[in-house]
């Protein structure tokens, strides 16, 4: 009798004890995102991307696209032009992959030394991050010099345009009292604001690729020795998400000087304990997130695709491109608002004859093919 009354009460209240009752809530800013590596494998690009295209890049004496160690950044303009940064030049390609222009020491009016990152402006201007001279150099679309910002005491990581005149520079945390984020005027070269004061010095600063990424009008940052994705505003940086891969995140103070351990000992501990503590590559759209996590050992490095609504996660060993080409890219270049780029090099494409047929004339000495995709 009591059992029957309980069933009637449930029916009257409209309580559903089906699967939907226990569905995880959608991901919201401030959440921790858990990624399990229990099941991982090759994933077709159609499971990750809503649209994509392949662009064979023209190779000339001035447009040799090198491997990932030299290719620092890929961006696209609103007009569909493709910009690829080598350490000593920026190559601009048309949407069909033909070379359009090269910015190098011979073609710009104020030369640079060694490039590690750059930013594009809506009007076609470009700002180069020159780690050789520790400067930001801004040019017009034609290569005419606009301004120089010098920072002799900083090691800078990445730069992005904020609006028509202001740009944001991110530096490494090397000295107590320094600021992590600096805003400069492109036209005057003057600093407008600095924030994110360093309280403790990280004894290990690595020159890894890091990208400031624009999504939905926001600027996001992620990088080395952090599992946080930060939303960077004009006077502060707040944690947007925290990524947790199999509960292998290093303890909070792991990377700071502790117990007399130097950087080498910390690295050995990090690897021995199978920690996963870096997010080098990150792309977000309204419905999903694609990221790469790095744990020091090759077995702890993978891509992960996350559905923001269901929290379902796919851990990706290799992307399966068209014609069954399976490829694990060393770098994923975030662009903006769900778009990203992958360079597929001839040595990988040549393993799949059907895929090679898409690009007549492509040989082992050719430039890579650029994959541009928008995540779901």
PDB file of C-alpha atoms in Angstrom, residues 93-318:
ATOM      1  CA  UNK A  93      48.670  33.823 -48.739  1.00  0.00           C
ATOM      2  CA  UNK A  94      45.398  34.282 -50.587  1.00  0.00           C
ATOM      3  CA  UNK A  95      42.423  32.110 -49.704  1.00  0.00           C
ATOM      4  CA  UNK A  96      43.408  29.733 -52.538  1.00  0.00           C
ATOM      5  CA  UNK A  97      46.901  29.281 -51.099  1.00  0.00           C
ATOM      6  CA  UNK A  98      48.815  31.401 -53.610  1.00  0.00           C
ATOM      7  CA  UNK A  99      51.468  33.674 -52.151  1.00  0.00           C
ATOM      8  CA  UNK A 100      50.304  37.276 -51.866  1.00  0.00           C
ATOM      9  CA  UNK A 101      53.054  39.092 -49.924  1.00  0.00           C
ATOM     10  CA  UNK A 102      56.016  38.489 -47.621  1.00  0.00           C
ATOM     11  CA  UNK A 103      56.961  40.720 -44.699  1.00  0.00           C
ATOM     12  CA  UNK A 104      60.650  40.246 -44.006  1.00  0.00           C
ATOM     13  CA  UNK A 105      63.688  42.362 -43.202  1.00  0.00           C
ATOM     14  CA  UNK A 106      63.875  43.504 -46.819  1.00  0.00           C
ATOM     15  CA  UNK A 107      60.259  44.578 -47.245  1.00  0.00           C
ATOM     16  CA  UNK A 108      59.424  46.379 -43.968  1.00  0.00           C
ATOM     17  CA  UNK A 109      60.679  49.894 -43.297  1.00  0.00           C
ATOM     18  CA  UNK A 110      61.840  49.127 -39.734  1.00  0.00           C
ATOM     19  CA  UNK A 111      63.555  45.706 -39.561  1.00  0.00           C
ATOM     20  CA  UNK A 112      63.222  43.081 -36.835  1.00  0.00           C
ATOM     21  CA  UNK A 113      65.419  40.267 -35.527  1.00  0.00           C
ATOM     22  CA  UNK A 114      63.659  37.095 -34.283  1.00  0.00           C
ATOM     23  CA  UNK A 115      59.864  36.760 -34.290  1.00  0.00           C
ATOM     24  CA  UNK A 116      57.761  34.629 -31.964  1.00  0.00           C
ATOM     25  CA  UNK A 117      54.198  35.943 -32.345  1.00  0.00           C
ATOM     26  CA  UNK A 118      52.091  38.602 -34.015  1.00  0.00           C
ATOM     27  CA  UNK A 119      48.675  40.282 -34.034  1.00  0.00           C
ATOM     28  CA  UNK A 120      46.410  41.364 -36.890  1.00  0.00           C
ATOM     29  CA  UNK A 121      44.270  44.495 -36.851  1.00  0.00           C
ATOM     30  CA  UNK A 122      40.932  44.923 -38.585  1.00  0.00           C
ATOM     31  CA  UNK A 123      42.335  47.623 -40.908  1.00  0.00           C
ATOM     32  CA  UNK A 124      45.133  45.343 -42.155  1.00  0.00           C
ATOM     33  CA  UNK A 125      47.872  46.595 -39.832  1.00  0.00           C
ATOM     34  CA  UNK A 126      50.136  44.048 -38.153  1.00  0.00           C
ATOM     35  CA  UNK A 127      52.103  44.017 -34.892  1.00  0.00           C
ATOM     36  CA  UNK A 128      55.111  41.697 -34.649  1.00  0.00           C
ATOM     37  CA  UNK A 129      56.500  40.384 -31.378  1.00  0.00           C
ATOM     38  CA  UNK A 130      60.269  40.525 -31.871  1.00  0.00           C
ATOM     39  CA  UNK A 131      61.955  38.588 -29.063  1.00  0.00           C
ATOM     40  CA  UNK A 132      65.336  39.297 -30.626  1.00  0.00           C
ATOM     41  CA  UNK A 133      65.154  43.023 -29.856  1.00  0.00           C
ATOM     42  CA  UNK A 134      62.477  42.618 -27.157  1.00  0.00           C
ATOM     43  CA  UNK A 135      60.110  44.902 -28.999  1.00  0.00           C
ATOM     44  CA  UNK A 136      56.648  45.178 -30.476  1.00  0.00           C
ATOM     45  CA  UNK A 137      56.842  46.532 -34.011  1.00  0.00           C
ATOM     46  CA  UNK A 138      53.663  47.753 -35.712  1.00  0.00           C
ATOM     47  CA  UNK A 139      53.331  48.194 -39.478  1.00  0.00           C
ATOM     48  CA  UNK A 140      50.671  49.115 -41.973  1.00  0.00           C
ATOM     49  CA  UNK A 141      49.403  46.491 -44.406  1.00  0.00           C
ATOM     50  CA  UNK A 142      51.969  47.785 -46.919  1.00  0.00           C
ATOM     51  CA  UNK A 143      54.828  47.351 -44.401  1.00  0.00           C
ATOM     52  CA  UNK A 144      55.227  51.007 -43.419  1.00  0.00           C
ATOM     53  CA  UNK A 145      56.486  51.434 -39.843  1.00  0.00           C
ATOM     54  CA  UNK A 146      53.991  52.764 -37.260  1.00  0.00           C
ATOM     55  CA  UNK A 147      55.592  52.412 -33.822  1.00  0.00           C
ATOM     56  CA  UNK A 148      57.985  50.458 -31.633  1.00  0.00           C
ATOM     57  CA  UNK A 149      57.423  49.370 -28.028  1.00  0.00           C
ATOM     58  CA  UNK A 150      60.627  48.250 -26.295  1.00  0.00           C
ATOM     59  CA  UNK A 151      60.621  46.018 -23.192  1.00  0.00           C
ATOM     60  CA  UNK A 152      64.276  45.216 -22.367  1.00  0.00           C
ATOM     61  CA  UNK A 153      63.456  43.693 -18.958  1.00  0.00           C
ATOM     62  CA  UNK A 154      60.667  41.319 -20.019  1.00  0.00           C
ATOM     63  CA  UNK A 155      60.307  38.019 -21.815  1.00  0.00           C
ATOM     64  CA  UNK A 156      57.090  38.335 -23.782  1.00  0.00           C
ATOM     65  CA  UNK A 157      54.838  35.466 -24.859  1.00  0.00           C
ATOM     66  CA  UNK A 158      52.016  36.749 -27.027  1.00  0.00           C
ATOM     67  CA  UNK A 159      50.169  39.845 -28.246  1.00  0.00           C
ATOM     68  CA  UNK A 160      46.635  40.569 -29.479  1.00  0.00           C
ATOM     69  CA  UNK A 161      44.741  43.620 -30.741  1.00  0.00           C
ATOM     70  CA  UNK A 162      42.087  44.877 -28.329  1.00  0.00           C
ATOM     71  CA  UNK A 163      40.394  47.473 -30.553  1.00  0.00           C
ATOM     72  CA  UNK A 164      41.386  49.925 -33.279  1.00  0.00           C
ATOM     73  CA  UNK A 165      44.354  51.345 -31.348  1.00  0.00           C
ATOM     74  CA  UNK A 166      45.134  49.296 -28.222  1.00  0.00           C
ATOM     75  CA  UNK A 167      46.989  45.978 -27.947  1.00  0.00           C
ATOM     76  CA  UNK A 168      47.533  43.542 -25.079  1.00  0.00           C
ATOM     77  CA  UNK A 169      50.939  41.996 -24.364  1.00  0.00           C
ATOM     78  CA  UNK A 170      51.431  38.975 -22.096  1.00  0.00           C
ATOM     79  CA  UNK A 171      54.843  38.389 -20.468  1.00  0.00           C
ATOM     80  CA  UNK A 172      56.389  35.643 -18.336  1.00  0.00           C
ATOM     81  CA  UNK A 173      56.438  35.980 -14.560  1.00  0.00           C
ATOM     82  CA  UNK A 174      60.120  36.511 -13.870  1.00  0.00           C
ATOM     83  CA  UNK A 175      60.364  39.139 -11.126  1.00  0.00           C
ATOM     84  CA  UNK A 176      58.246  39.963  -8.114  1.00  0.00           C
ATOM     85  CA  UNK A 177      56.418  43.216  -8.700  1.00  0.00           C
ATOM     86  CA  UNK A 178      56.325  42.919 -12.471  1.00  0.00           C
ATOM     87  CA  UNK A 179      52.999  42.913 -14.252  1.00  0.00           C
ATOM     88  CA  UNK A 180      51.862  40.042 -16.455  1.00  0.00           C
ATOM     89  CA  UNK A 181      49.573  42.051 -18.754  1.00  0.00           C
ATOM     90  CA  UNK A 182      50.404  45.345 -20.471  1.00  0.00           C
ATOM     91  CA  UNK A 183      48.219  47.476 -22.736  1.00  0.00           C
ATOM     92  CA  UNK A 184      49.887  49.732 -25.317  1.00  0.00           C
ATOM     93  CA  UNK A 185      48.710  52.234 -27.887  1.00  0.00           C
ATOM     94  CA  UNK A 186      49.667  51.049 -31.357  1.00  0.00           C
ATOM     95  CA  UNK A 187      50.106  54.548 -32.774  1.00  0.00           C
ATOM     96  CA  UNK A 188      52.074  56.196 -29.960  1.00  0.00           C
ATOM     97  CA  UNK A 189      53.818  53.142 -28.497  1.00  0.00           C
ATOM     98  CA  UNK A 190      52.868  54.375 -25.016  1.00  0.00           C
ATOM     99  CA  UNK A 191      51.732  52.083 -22.219  1.00  0.00           C
ATOM    100  CA  UNK A 192      48.143  52.711 -21.142  1.00  0.00           C
ATOM    101  CA  UNK A 193      47.721  50.170 -18.352  1.00  0.00           C
ATOM    102  CA  UNK A 194      49.449  47.255 -16.612  1.00  0.00           C
ATOM    103  CA  UNK A 195      47.883  44.691 -14.286  1.00  0.00           C
ATOM    104  CA  UNK A 196      48.330  41.190 -12.876  1.00  0.00           C
ATOM    105  CA  UNK A 197      51.173  41.941 -10.452  1.00  0.00           C
ATOM    106  CA  UNK A 198      53.547  39.027  -9.814  1.00  0.00           C
ATOM    107  CA  UNK A 199      53.584  37.887  -6.187  1.00  0.00           C
ATOM    108  CA  UNK A 200      55.838  34.838  -6.508  1.00  0.00           C
ATOM    109  CA  UNK A 201      58.454  34.047  -9.113  1.00  0.00           C
ATOM    110  CA  UNK A 202      58.197  30.892 -11.166  1.00  0.00           C
ATOM    111  CA  UNK A 203      61.681  29.439 -11.458  1.00  0.00           C
ATOM    112  CA  UNK A 204      60.922  27.720 -14.744  1.00  0.00           C
ATOM    113  CA  UNK A 205      60.074  29.815 -17.804  1.00  0.00           C
ATOM    114  CA  UNK A 206      59.853  27.906 -21.065  1.00  0.00           C
ATOM    115  CA  UNK A 207      59.613  29.261 -24.601  1.00  0.00           C
ATOM    116  CA  UNK A 208      56.562  27.287 -25.620  1.00  0.00           C
ATOM    117  CA  UNK A 209      53.917  28.440 -28.059  1.00  0.00           C
ATOM    118  CA  UNK A 210      51.142  30.366 -26.348  1.00  0.00           C
ATOM    119  CA  UNK A 211      48.227  32.148 -27.960  1.00  0.00           C
ATOM    120  CA  UNK A 212      45.858  34.829 -26.804  1.00  0.00           C
ATOM    121  CA  UNK A 213      42.553  33.733 -28.298  1.00  0.00           C
ATOM    122  CA  UNK A 214      39.437  35.747 -29.126  1.00  0.00           C
ATOM    123  CA  UNK A 215      36.014  34.200 -28.593  1.00  0.00           C
ATOM    124  CA  UNK A 216      32.615  35.935 -28.401  1.00  0.00           C
ATOM    125  CA  UNK A 217      34.215  39.333 -27.834  1.00  0.00           C
ATOM    126  CA  UNK A 218      36.339  37.951 -25.008  1.00  0.00           C
ATOM    127  CA  UNK A 219      40.100  37.395 -24.883  1.00  0.00           C
ATOM    128  CA  UNK A 220      41.214  34.063 -23.447  1.00  0.00           C
ATOM    129  CA  UNK A 221      44.652  32.962 -22.309  1.00  0.00           C
ATOM    130  CA  UNK A 222      46.055  29.535 -21.453  1.00  0.00           C
ATOM    131  CA  UNK A 223      49.549  28.159 -21.351  1.00  0.00           C
ATOM    132  CA  UNK A 224      52.486  26.587 -19.599  1.00  0.00           C
ATOM    133  CA  UNK A 225      52.239  25.373 -15.986  1.00  0.00           C
ATOM    134  CA  UNK A 226      48.559  26.104 -15.582  1.00  0.00           C
ATOM    135  CA  UNK A 227      45.362  24.126 -16.077  1.00  0.00           C
ATOM    136  CA  UNK A 228      43.292  27.290 -15.967  1.00  0.00           C
ATOM    137  CA  UNK A 229      41.725  29.041 -18.929  1.00  0.00           C
ATOM    138  CA  UNK A 230      41.708  32.770 -18.158  1.00  0.00           C
ATOM    139  CA  UNK A 231      39.409  35.478 -19.459  1.00  0.00           C
ATOM    140  CA  UNK A 232      41.569  38.590 -19.762  1.00  0.00           C
ATOM    141  CA  UNK A 233      39.779  41.900 -19.417  1.00  0.00           C
ATOM    142  CA  UNK A 234      41.249  45.398 -19.560  1.00  0.00           C
ATOM    143  CA  UNK A 235      42.204  45.537 -15.904  1.00  0.00           C
ATOM    144  CA  UNK A 236      42.108  41.973 -14.620  1.00  0.00           C
ATOM    145  CA  UNK A 237      42.279  38.284 -15.551  1.00  0.00           C
ATOM    146  CA  UNK A 238      39.760  35.836 -14.107  1.00  0.00           C
ATOM    147  CA  UNK A 239      39.571  32.053 -14.296  1.00  0.00           C
ATOM    148  CA  UNK A 240      37.029  31.021 -16.913  1.00  0.00           C
ATOM    149  CA  UNK A 241      37.478  27.252 -16.572  1.00  0.00           C
ATOM    150  CA  UNK A 242      39.770  24.844 -14.760  1.00  0.00           C
ATOM    151  CA  UNK A 243      40.752  21.716 -16.698  1.00  0.00           C
ATOM    152  CA  UNK A 244      41.170  18.481 -14.750  1.00  0.00           C
ATOM    153  CA  UNK A 245      42.551  15.482 -16.632  1.00  0.00           C
ATOM    154  CA  UNK A 246      42.158  12.256 -14.630  1.00  0.00           C
ATOM    155  CA  UNK A 247      42.849  14.135 -11.366  1.00  0.00           C
ATOM    156  CA  UNK A 248      46.514  14.432 -12.358  1.00  0.00           C
ATOM    157  CA  UNK A 249      46.888  18.178 -11.864  1.00  0.00           C
ATOM    158  CA  UNK A 250      50.055  19.082  -9.912  1.00  0.00           C
ATOM    159  CA  UNK A 251      49.494  20.481  -6.403  1.00  0.00           C
ATOM    160  CA  UNK A 252      48.786  24.196  -6.273  1.00  0.00           C
ATOM    161  CA  UNK A 253      52.324  25.280  -5.369  1.00  0.00           C
ATOM    162  CA  UNK A 254      54.176  22.586  -7.290  1.00  0.00           C
ATOM    163  CA  UNK A 255      55.948  24.894  -9.753  1.00  0.00           C
ATOM    164  CA  UNK A 256      57.060  27.433  -7.158  1.00  0.00           C
ATOM    165  CA  UNK A 257      60.361  27.108  -5.339  1.00  0.00           C
ATOM    166  CA  UNK A 258      59.792  24.598  -2.560  1.00  0.00           C
ATOM    167  CA  UNK A 259      61.855  22.226  -0.411  1.00  0.00           C
ATOM    168  CA  UNK A 260      65.069  23.440  -2.029  1.00  0.00           C
ATOM    169  CA  UNK A 261      64.294  21.730  -5.359  1.00  0.00           C
ATOM    170  CA  UNK A 262      65.621  23.322  -8.502  1.00  0.00           C
ATOM    171  CA  UNK A 263      63.921  23.363 -11.891  1.00  0.00           C
ATOM    172  CA  UNK A 264      65.540  20.116 -13.026  1.00  0.00           C
ATOM    173  CA  UNK A 265      64.358  18.220  -9.929  1.00  0.00           C
ATOM    174  CA  UNK A 266      60.847  19.612 -10.321  1.00  0.00           C
ATOM    175  CA  UNK A 267      60.731  18.424 -13.912  1.00  0.00           C
ATOM    176  CA  UNK A 268      61.798  14.908 -12.895  1.00  0.00           C
ATOM    177  CA  UNK A 269      59.132  14.866 -10.158  1.00  0.00           C
ATOM    178  CA  UNK A 270      56.539  16.123 -12.615  1.00  0.00           C
ATOM    179  CA  UNK A 271      57.264  13.325 -15.060  1.00  0.00           C
ATOM    180  CA  UNK A 272      57.658  10.565 -12.454  1.00  0.00           C
ATOM    181  CA  UNK A 273      54.289  11.368 -10.884  1.00  0.00           C
ATOM    182  CA  UNK A 274      52.538  11.469 -14.271  1.00  0.00           C
ATOM    183  CA  UNK A 275      51.191  14.953 -13.709  1.00  0.00           C
ATOM    184  CA  UNK A 276      49.322  16.778 -16.464  1.00  0.00           C
ATOM    185  CA  UNK A 277      49.811  20.495 -16.043  1.00  0.00           C
ATOM    186  CA  UNK A 278      49.799  22.452 -19.312  1.00  0.00           C
ATOM    187  CA  UNK A 279      47.171  23.565 -21.849  1.00  0.00           C
ATOM    188  CA  UNK A 280      49.199  24.708 -24.892  1.00  0.00           C
ATOM    189  CA  UNK A 281      46.339  24.862 -27.445  1.00  0.00           C
ATOM    190  CA  UNK A 282      42.716  25.886 -26.915  1.00  0.00           C
ATOM    191  CA  UNK A 283      39.703  26.702 -29.102  1.00  0.00           C
ATOM    192  CA  UNK A 284      36.161  27.462 -27.931  1.00  0.00           C
ATOM    193  CA  UNK A 285      32.830  27.906 -29.700  1.00  0.00           C
ATOM    194  CA  UNK A 286      29.295  28.393 -28.395  1.00  0.00           C
ATOM    195  CA  UNK A 287      28.761  24.639 -28.119  1.00  0.00           C
ATOM    196  CA  UNK A 288      32.166  23.025 -27.657  1.00  0.00           C
ATOM    197  CA  UNK A 289      35.840  23.237 -26.676  1.00  0.00           C
ATOM    198  CA  UNK A 290      38.856  21.699 -28.383  1.00  0.00           C
ATOM    199  CA  UNK A 291      42.096  21.688 -26.415  1.00  0.00           C
ATOM    200  CA  UNK A 292      45.449  19.956 -26.065  1.00  0.00           C
ATOM    201  CA  UNK A 293      46.835  18.897 -22.693  1.00  0.00           C
ATOM    202  CA  UNK A 294      50.487  18.191 -22.030  1.00  0.00           C
ATOM    203  CA  UNK A 295      51.899  16.071 -19.236  1.00  0.00           C
ATOM    204  CA  UNK A 296      55.601  15.972 -19.994  1.00  0.00           C
ATOM    205  CA  UNK A 297      55.555  12.337 -21.111  1.00  0.00           C
ATOM    206  CA  UNK A 298      54.287  11.485 -24.585  1.00  0.00           C
ATOM    207  CA  UNK A 299      51.685   9.115 -23.163  1.00  0.00           C
ATOM    208  CA  UNK A 300      50.136  12.039 -21.274  1.00  0.00           C
ATOM    209  CA  UNK A 301      49.667  14.304 -24.295  1.00  0.00           C
ATOM    210  CA  UNK A 302      46.391  14.289 -26.193  1.00  0.00           C
ATOM    211  CA  UNK A 303      43.693  16.434 -27.738  1.00  0.00           C
ATOM    212  CA  UNK A 304      40.260  16.532 -26.109  1.00  0.00           C
ATOM    213  CA  UNK A 305      36.921  17.636 -27.569  1.00  0.00           C
ATOM    214  CA  UNK A 306      34.290  18.704 -25.035  1.00  0.00           C
ATOM    215  CA  UNK A 307      30.567  19.279 -25.554  1.00  0.00           C
ATOM    216  CA  UNK A 308      29.677  22.297 -23.398  1.00  0.00           C
ATOM    217  CA  UNK A 309      26.028  21.239 -23.084  1.00  0.00           C
ATOM    218  CA  UNK A 310      26.387  17.557 -22.161  1.00  0.00           C
ATOM    219  CA  UNK A 311      30.007  17.621 -20.874  1.00  0.00           C
ATOM    220  CA  UNK A 312      30.667  14.582 -23.055  1.00  0.00           C
ATOM    221  CA  UNK A 313      34.377  14.340 -23.856  1.00  0.00           C
ATOM    222  CA  UNK A 314      36.301  12.658 -26.660  1.00  0.00           C
ATOM    223  CA  UNK A 315      40.023  12.160 -26.045  1.00  0.00           C
ATOM    224  CA  UNK A 316      41.736  12.099 -29.414  1.00  0.00           C
ATOM    225  CA  UNK A 317      44.848  10.111 -30.272  1.00  0.00           C
ATOM    226  CA  UNK A 318      44.694  11.084 -33.950  1.00  0.00           C
TER     227      UNK A 318
END
